Coordinates of C-alpha atoms in Angstrom, one line a residue:
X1 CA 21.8 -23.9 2.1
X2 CA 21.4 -20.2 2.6
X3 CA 18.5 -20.4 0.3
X4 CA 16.6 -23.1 2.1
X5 CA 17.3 -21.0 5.7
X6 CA 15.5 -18.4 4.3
X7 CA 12.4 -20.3 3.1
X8 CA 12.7 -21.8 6.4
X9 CA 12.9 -18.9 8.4
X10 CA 9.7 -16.9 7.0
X11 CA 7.5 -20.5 6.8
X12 CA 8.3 -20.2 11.0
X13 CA 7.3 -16.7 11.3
X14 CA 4.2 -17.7 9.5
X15 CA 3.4 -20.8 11.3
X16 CA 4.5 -19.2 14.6
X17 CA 2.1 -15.8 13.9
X18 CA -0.8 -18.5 12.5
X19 CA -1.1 -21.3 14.1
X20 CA 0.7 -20.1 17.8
X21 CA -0.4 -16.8 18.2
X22 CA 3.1 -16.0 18.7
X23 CA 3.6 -11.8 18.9
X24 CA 5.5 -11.1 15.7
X25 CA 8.5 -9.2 17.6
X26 CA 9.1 -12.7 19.0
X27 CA 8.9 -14.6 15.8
X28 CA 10.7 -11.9 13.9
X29 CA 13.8 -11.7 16.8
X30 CA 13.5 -15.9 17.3
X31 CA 13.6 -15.9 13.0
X32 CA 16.8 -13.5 12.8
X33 CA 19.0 -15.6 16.0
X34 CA 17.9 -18.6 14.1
X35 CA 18.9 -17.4 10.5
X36 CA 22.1 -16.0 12.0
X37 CA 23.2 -19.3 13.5
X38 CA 22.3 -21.6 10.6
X39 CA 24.4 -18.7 8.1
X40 CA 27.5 -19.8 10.5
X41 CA 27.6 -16.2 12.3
X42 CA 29.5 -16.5 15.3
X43 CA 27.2 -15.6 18.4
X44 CA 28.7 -12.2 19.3
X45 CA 28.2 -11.6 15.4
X46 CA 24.5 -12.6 15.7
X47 CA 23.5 -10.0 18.5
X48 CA 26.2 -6.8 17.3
X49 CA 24.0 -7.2 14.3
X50 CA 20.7 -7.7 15.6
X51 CA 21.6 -4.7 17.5
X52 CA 22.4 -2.4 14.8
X53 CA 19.7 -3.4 12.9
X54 CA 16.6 -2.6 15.3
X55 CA 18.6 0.5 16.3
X56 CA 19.4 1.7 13.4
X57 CA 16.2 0.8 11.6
X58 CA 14.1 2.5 15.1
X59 CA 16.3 5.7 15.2
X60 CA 14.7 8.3 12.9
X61 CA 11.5 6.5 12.8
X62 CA 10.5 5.9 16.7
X63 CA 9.4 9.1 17.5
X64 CA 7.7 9.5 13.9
X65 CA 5.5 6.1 14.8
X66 CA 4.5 7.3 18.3
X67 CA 3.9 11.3 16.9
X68 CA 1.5 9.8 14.4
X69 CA -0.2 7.7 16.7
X70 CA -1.2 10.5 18.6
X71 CA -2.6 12.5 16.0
X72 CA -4.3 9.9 15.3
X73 CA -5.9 9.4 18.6
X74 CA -6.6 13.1 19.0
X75 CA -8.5 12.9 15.7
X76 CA -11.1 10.3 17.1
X77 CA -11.2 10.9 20.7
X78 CA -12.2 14.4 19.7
X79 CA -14.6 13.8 17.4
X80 CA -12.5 15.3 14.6
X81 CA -13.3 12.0 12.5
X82 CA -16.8 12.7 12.4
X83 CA -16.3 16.3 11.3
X84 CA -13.9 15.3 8.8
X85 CA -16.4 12.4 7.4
X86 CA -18.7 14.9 7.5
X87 CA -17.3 18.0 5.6
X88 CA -16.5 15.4 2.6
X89 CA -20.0 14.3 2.5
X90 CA -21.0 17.3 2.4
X91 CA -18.6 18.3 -0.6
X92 CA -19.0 15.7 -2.5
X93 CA -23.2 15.1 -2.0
X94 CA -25.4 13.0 -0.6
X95 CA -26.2 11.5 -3.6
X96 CA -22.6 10.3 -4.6
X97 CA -22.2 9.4 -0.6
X98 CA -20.8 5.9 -1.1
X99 CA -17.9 8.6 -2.8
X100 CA -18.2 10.1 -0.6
X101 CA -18.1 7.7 2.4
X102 CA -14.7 6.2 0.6
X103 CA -13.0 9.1 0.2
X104 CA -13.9 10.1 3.5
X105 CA -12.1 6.6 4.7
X106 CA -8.9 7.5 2.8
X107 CA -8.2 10.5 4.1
X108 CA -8.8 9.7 7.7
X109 CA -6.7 6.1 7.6
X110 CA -3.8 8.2 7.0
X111 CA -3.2 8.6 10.8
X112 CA -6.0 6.8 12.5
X113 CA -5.7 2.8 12.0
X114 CA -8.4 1.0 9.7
X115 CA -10.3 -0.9 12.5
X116 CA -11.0 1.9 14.7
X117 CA -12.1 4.3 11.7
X118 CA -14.5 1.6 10.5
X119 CA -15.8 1.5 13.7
X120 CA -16.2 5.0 14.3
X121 CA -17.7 5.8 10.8
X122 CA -19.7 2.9 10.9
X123 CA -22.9 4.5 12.4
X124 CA -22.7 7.3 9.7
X125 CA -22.9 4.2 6.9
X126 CA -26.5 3.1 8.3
X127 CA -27.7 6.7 8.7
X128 CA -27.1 7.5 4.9
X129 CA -27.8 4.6 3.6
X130 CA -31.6 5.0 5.3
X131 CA -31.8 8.7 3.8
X132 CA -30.6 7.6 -0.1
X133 CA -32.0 4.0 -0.3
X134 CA -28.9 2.7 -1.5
X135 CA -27.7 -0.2 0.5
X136 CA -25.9 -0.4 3.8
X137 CA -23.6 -2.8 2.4
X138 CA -22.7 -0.6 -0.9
X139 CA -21.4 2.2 1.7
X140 CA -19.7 -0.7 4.3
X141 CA -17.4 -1.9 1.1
X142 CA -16.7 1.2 0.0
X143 CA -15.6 2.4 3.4
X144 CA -13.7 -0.4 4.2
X145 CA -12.1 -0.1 0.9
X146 CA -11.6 3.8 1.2
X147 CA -9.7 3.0 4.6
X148 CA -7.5 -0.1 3.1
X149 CA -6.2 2.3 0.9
X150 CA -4.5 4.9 2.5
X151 CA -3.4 2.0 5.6
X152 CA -0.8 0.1 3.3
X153 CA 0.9 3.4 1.1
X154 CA 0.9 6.3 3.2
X155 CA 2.6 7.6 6.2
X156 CA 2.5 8.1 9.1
X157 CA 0.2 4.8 9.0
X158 CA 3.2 2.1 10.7
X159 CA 3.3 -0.3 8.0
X160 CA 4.9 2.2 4.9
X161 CA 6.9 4.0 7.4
X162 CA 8.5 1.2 8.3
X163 CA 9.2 -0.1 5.5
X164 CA 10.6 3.4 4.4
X165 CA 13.1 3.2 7.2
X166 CA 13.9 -0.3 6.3
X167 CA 14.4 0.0 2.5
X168 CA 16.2 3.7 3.7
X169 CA 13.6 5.5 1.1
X170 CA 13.0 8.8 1.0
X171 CA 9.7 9.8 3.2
X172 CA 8.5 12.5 1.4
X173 CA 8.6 10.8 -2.0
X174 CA 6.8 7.7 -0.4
X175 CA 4.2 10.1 0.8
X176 CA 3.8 11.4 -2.2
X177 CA 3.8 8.5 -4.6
X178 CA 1.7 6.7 -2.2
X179 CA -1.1 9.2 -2.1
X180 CA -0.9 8.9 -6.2
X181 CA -1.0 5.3 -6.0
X182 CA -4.0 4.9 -2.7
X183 CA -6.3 7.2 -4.8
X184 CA -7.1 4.9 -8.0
X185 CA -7.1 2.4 -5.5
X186 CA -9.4 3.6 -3.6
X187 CA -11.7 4.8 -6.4
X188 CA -11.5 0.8 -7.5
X189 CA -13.2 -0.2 -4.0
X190 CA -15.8 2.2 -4.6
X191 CA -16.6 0.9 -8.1
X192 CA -16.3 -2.9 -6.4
X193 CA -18.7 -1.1 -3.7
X194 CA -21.3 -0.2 -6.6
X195 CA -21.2 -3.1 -8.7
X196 CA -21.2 -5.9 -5.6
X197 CA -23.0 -4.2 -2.7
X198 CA -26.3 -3.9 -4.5
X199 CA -26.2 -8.1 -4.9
X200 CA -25.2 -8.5 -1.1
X201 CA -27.8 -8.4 1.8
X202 CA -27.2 -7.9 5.6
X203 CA -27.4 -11.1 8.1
X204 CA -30.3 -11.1 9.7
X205 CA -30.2 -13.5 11.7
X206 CA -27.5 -11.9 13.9
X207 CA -27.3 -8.6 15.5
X208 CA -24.2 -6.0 14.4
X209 CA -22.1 -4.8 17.0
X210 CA -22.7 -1.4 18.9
X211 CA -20.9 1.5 17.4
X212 CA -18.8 3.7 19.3
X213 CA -21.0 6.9 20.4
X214 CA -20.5 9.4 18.4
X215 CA -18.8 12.6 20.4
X216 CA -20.5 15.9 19.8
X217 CA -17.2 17.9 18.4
X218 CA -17.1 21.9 18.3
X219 CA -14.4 21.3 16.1
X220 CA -14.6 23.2 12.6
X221 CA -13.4 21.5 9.9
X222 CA -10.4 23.4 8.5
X223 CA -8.9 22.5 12.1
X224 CA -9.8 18.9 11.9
X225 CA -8.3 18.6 8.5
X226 CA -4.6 20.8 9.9
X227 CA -3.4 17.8 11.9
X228 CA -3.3 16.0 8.7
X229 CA -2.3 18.0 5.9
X230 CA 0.5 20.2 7.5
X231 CA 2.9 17.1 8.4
X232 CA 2.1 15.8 4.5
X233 CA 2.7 19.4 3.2
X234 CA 5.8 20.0 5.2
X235 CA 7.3 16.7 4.2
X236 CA 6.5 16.7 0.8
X237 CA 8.2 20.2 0.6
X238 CA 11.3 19.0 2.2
X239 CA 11.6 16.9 -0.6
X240 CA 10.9 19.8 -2.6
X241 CA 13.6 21.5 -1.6
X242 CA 16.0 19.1 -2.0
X243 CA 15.6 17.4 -5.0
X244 CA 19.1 17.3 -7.0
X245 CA 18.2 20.8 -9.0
X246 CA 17.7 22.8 -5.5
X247 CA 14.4 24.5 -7.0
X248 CA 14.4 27.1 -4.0
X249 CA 18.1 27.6 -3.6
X250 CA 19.8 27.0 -0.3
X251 CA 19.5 29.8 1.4
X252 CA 17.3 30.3 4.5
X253 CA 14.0 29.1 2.8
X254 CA 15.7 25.8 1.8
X255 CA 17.5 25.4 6.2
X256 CA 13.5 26.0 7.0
X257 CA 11.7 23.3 5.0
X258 CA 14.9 21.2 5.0
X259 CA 13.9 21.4 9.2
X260 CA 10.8 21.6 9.2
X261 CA 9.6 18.9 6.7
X262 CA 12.2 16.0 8.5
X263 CA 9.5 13.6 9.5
X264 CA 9.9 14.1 13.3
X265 CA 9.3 18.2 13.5
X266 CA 7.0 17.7 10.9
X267 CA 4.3 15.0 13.1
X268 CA 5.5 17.1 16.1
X269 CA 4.0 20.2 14.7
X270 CA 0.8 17.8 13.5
X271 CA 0.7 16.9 17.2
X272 CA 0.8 20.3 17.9
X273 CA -2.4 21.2 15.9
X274 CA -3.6 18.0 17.2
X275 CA -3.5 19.1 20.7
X276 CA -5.5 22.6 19.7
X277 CA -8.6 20.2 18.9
X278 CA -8.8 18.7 22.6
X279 CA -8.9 22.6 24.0
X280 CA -12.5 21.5 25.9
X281 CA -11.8 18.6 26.8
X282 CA -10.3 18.2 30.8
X283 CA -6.8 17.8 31.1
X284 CA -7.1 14.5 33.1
X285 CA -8.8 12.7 30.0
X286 CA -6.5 14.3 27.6
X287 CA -3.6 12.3 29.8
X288 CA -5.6 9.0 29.4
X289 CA -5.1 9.6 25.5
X290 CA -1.5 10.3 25.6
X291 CA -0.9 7.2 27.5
X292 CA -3.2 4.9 24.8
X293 CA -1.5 6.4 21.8
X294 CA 2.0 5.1 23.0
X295 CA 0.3 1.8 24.2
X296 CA -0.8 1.2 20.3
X297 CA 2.9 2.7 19.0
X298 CA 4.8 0.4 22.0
X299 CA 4.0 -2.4 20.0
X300 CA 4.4 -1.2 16.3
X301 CA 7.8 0.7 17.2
X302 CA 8.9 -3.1 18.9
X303 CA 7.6 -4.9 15.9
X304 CA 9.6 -2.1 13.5
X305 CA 12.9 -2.9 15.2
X306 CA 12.1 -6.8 15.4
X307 CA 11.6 -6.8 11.3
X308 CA 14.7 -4.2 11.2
X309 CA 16.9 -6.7 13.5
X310 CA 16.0 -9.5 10.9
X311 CA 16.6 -7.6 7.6
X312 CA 20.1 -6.8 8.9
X313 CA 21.0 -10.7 9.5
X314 CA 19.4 -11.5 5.9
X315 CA 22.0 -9.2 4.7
X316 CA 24.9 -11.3 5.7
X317 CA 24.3 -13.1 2.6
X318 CA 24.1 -12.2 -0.9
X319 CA 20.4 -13.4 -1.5
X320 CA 20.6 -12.2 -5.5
X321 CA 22.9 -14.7 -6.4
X322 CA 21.1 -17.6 -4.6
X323 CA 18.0 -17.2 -6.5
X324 CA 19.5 -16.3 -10.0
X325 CA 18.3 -12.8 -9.9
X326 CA 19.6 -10.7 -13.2
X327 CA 20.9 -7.0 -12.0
X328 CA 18.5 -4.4 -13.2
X329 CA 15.3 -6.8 -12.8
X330 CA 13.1 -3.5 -12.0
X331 CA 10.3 -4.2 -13.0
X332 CA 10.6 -8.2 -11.6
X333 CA 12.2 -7.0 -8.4
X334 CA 8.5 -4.9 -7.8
X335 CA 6.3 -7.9 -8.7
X336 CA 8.5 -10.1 -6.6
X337 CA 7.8 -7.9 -3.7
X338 CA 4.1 -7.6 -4.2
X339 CA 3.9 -11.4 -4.2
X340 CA 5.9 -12.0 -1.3
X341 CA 3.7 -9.6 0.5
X342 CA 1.0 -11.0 -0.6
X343 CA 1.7 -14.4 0.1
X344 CA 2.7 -13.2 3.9
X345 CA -0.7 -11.1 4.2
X346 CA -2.9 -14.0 3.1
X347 CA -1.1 -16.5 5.6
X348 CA -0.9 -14.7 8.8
X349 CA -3.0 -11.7 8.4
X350 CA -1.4 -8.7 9.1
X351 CA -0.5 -6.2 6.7
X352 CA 1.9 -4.2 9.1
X353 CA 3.7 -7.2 9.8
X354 CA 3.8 -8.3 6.1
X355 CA 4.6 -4.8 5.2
X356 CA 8.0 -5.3 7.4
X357 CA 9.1 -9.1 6.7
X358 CA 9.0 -8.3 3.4
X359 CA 11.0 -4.9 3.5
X360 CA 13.3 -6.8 5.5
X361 CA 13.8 -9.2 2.8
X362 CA 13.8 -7.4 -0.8
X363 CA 15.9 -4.5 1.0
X364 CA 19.0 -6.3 0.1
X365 CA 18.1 -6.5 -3.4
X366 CA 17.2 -3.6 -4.3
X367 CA 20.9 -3.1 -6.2
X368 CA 20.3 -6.1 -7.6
X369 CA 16.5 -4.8 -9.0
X370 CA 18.3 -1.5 -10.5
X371 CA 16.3 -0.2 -7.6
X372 CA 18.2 2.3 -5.8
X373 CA 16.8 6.0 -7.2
X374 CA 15.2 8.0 -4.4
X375 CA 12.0 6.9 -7.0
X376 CA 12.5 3.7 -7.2
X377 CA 12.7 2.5 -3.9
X378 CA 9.8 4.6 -2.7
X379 CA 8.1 2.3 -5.8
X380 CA 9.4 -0.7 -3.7
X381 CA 8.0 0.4 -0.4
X382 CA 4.9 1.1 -2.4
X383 CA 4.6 -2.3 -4.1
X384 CA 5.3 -4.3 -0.7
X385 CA 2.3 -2.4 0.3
X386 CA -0.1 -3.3 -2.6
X387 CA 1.1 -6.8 -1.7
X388 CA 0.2 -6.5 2.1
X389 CA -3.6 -5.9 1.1
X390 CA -3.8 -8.9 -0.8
X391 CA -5.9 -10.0 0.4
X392 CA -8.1 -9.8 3.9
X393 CA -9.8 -12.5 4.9
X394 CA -10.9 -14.7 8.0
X395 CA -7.4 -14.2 9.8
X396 CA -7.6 -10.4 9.5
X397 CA -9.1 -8.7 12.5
X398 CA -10.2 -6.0 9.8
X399 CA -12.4 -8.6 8.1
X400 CA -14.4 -9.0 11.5
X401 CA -14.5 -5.5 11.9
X402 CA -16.0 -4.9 8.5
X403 CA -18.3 -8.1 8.9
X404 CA -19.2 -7.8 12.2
X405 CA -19.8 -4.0 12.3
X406 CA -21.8 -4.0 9.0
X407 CA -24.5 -6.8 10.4
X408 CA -23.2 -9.3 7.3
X409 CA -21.9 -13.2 7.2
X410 CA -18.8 -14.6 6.7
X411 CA -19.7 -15.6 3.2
X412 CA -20.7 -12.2 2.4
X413 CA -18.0 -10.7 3.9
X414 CA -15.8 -12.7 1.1
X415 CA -17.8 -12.0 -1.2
X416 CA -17.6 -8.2 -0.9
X417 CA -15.1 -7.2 1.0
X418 CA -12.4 -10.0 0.7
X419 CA -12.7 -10.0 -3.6
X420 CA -12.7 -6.1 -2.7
X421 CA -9.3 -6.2 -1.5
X422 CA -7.9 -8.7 -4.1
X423 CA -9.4 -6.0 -7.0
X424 CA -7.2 -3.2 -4.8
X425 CA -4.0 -4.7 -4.8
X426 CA -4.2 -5.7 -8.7
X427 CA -5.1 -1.9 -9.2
X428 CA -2.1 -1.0 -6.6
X429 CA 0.3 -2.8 -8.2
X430 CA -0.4 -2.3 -12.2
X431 CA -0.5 1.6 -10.8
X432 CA 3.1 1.4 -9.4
X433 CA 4.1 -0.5 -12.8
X434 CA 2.9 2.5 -14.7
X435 CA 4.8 5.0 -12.7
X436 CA 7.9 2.7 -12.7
X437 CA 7.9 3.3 -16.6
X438 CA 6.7 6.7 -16.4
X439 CA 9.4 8.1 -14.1

């Protein structure tokens, strides 16, 4: 019985997402009163632990969601993207730009979501791609690939912090792991970029879609690149610092990264450097941005707690025994993760709110997997991820960016940037295999 309300359950928050447009913090919240009442909770049962399960889920990571939002924000409304795309291409060459152009995409998806890099570094595809000779598409793939990457395995991008705070992993080591993990996995987009892109042509009978204008930034890179890397190097060094052999003691060096790396200070003092990068910009406009980051983290902090509420009622029951699960199943409890991801991405679309129903549902299982090291369940978080970019396709508002942006059809679009995706996830999850062994 409890079995079947759970394959019930998640086959409603697909159909409701799919087919009725339903928002998924109502499909997640209607899913976990539903699940709670067909378990035989009593009703005051249903809603204390609803209630402790957005709140509890939302408490440390609330403030971390809306902090990296707007960083994130900053980063484009400042032009800071550009720079950033910019300084890499120029590192790397312009004759390895479609490298250049990916790598470029990973490391500014970190804060800034998918769509609205594509969009922004769109304009920058067709320019090189006219100066080299290679073709547009080759640098659209690999940009869209670049981006992916980065979206589903590293914070403070919603979907793997959320499913940090759901699985209760260890930030820093997600971070970490995750930027191991997004980087052959962005280098395999690039090589799908080079071997596809060449065989793809642009639609012409259909215009693309204005790009954004680019903004002139007076920012330098080395201050672009600060809002990033200074929340990733303080949180990684909290982790540091506490890992069970105490490298650095634990005196006063160990209090100030122990501080300063805990996720909140750590995005506050990215916003902080954020905030240096809008110096010439007036302080009316710099309001407006404020006010749109928290507009874009309203709805992933609600959808957090909805996924958090529902994980907490599937905890109720003891899920391992229903489906015959063996206790130390590491290495099955990973792939069953990436598949259920996977099978939630393809159907509705989203990989933030893949990313979560599935976090809400393997959480309880992790004893079960033998997956409760600080390592292991940052390899969970990571492998729910790989899932949630398998694959994009027509009901993925990032498969009309990249196909509408880059001037090519649907069927192209599959083609390239869809099979794309499905090549990344493999690589994502036969990379988290590897370190499952390894470590």
């Amino acid at each position: 019985m409890e079995l079947l309300v759970l394959g019930v359950v998640v086959l409603f928050i697909i159909v409701a997402t799919v087919k009725f447009k339903m928002h998924p913090v109502f499909s997640l919240t209607v899913a976990a009163v539903a699940s709670g009442f067909l378990l035989g909770l009593t009703p005051k049962d249903i809603m204390n632990t609803i209630s402790e399960g957005f709140g509890k889920t939302l408490s440390g990571i609330g403030l971390v969601i809306a902090f990296g939002t707007v960083i994130g924000i900053y980063l484009e409304k400042t032009g800071s993207t550009q720079v950033l795309a910019n300084s890499i291409l120029k590192l790397i060459g312009l004759r390895r730009s479609p490298l250049a152009i990916n790598f470029a995409g990973f490391v500014i998806s970190i804060p800034v979501y998918c769509d609205s890099g594509f969009i922004i570094l769109s304009s920058l595809n067709k320019a090189i791609s006219k100066k080299t000779g290679i073709p547009a598409t080759v640098f659209a793939i690999a940009l869209a690939t670049g981006l992916y990457s980065t979206h589903v395995f590293v914070p403070p991008t919603p979907g793997p912090l959320a499913a940090a705070a759901i699985m209760e992993a260890d930030l820093g080591v997600v971070m970490t792991l995750g930027l191991l993990v997004a980087i052959p996995v962005s280098i395999s987009g690039y090589f799908w970029a080079r071997f596809i892109g060449k065989s793809l042509k642009e639609d012409e009978t259909s215009e693309a879609k204005e790009e954004k204008d680019e903004v002139q930034s007076t920012v330098k890179p080395f201050q672009a690149f600060l809002p990033l890397l200074v929340p990733i190097i303080l949180i990684a060094m909290k982790s540091l610092v506490n890992y069970p052999t105490y490298p650095l003691g634990g005196g006063w060096l160990f209090m100030v990264f122990d501080f300063l790396g805990s996720p909140i200070i750590a995005l506050l003092v990215g916003v902080l450097f954020a905030f240096s990068l809008g110096r010439s910009f007036p302080s009316k406009e710099k309001q407006g941005w404020v006010t749109e980051a928290f507009k874009q983290a309203g709805a992933i902090v609600l959808i957090t707690g909805a996924g958090g509420a529902f994980g907490a009622i599937l905890r109720t029951i003891d899920v391992a025994s229903l489906i015959n699960l063996e206790s130390g199943s590491g290495v099955g409890g990973l792939l069953i993760a990436f598949v259920i991801a996977a099978v939630l991405k393809t159907a509705q679309g989203s990989s933030t709110v893949a990313i979560i129903t599935t976090s809400a549902i393997i959480a309880p299982l992790l004893e079960t997997f033998g997956l409760l090291s600080i390592t292991h369940k940052a390899l969970a978080v990571l492998a729910v991820g790989a899932g949630a970019m398998t694959v994009s396709h027509i009901n993925d508002s990032y498969f009309w960016v990249v196909s509408q942006f880059s001037n090519i059809n649907v069927k192209t679009a599959l083609r390239g940037h869809t099979l794309g995706t499905l090549v990344q996830g493999i690589t994502g999850i036969l990379m988290i295999l590897v370190l499952y062994f390894v470590m």
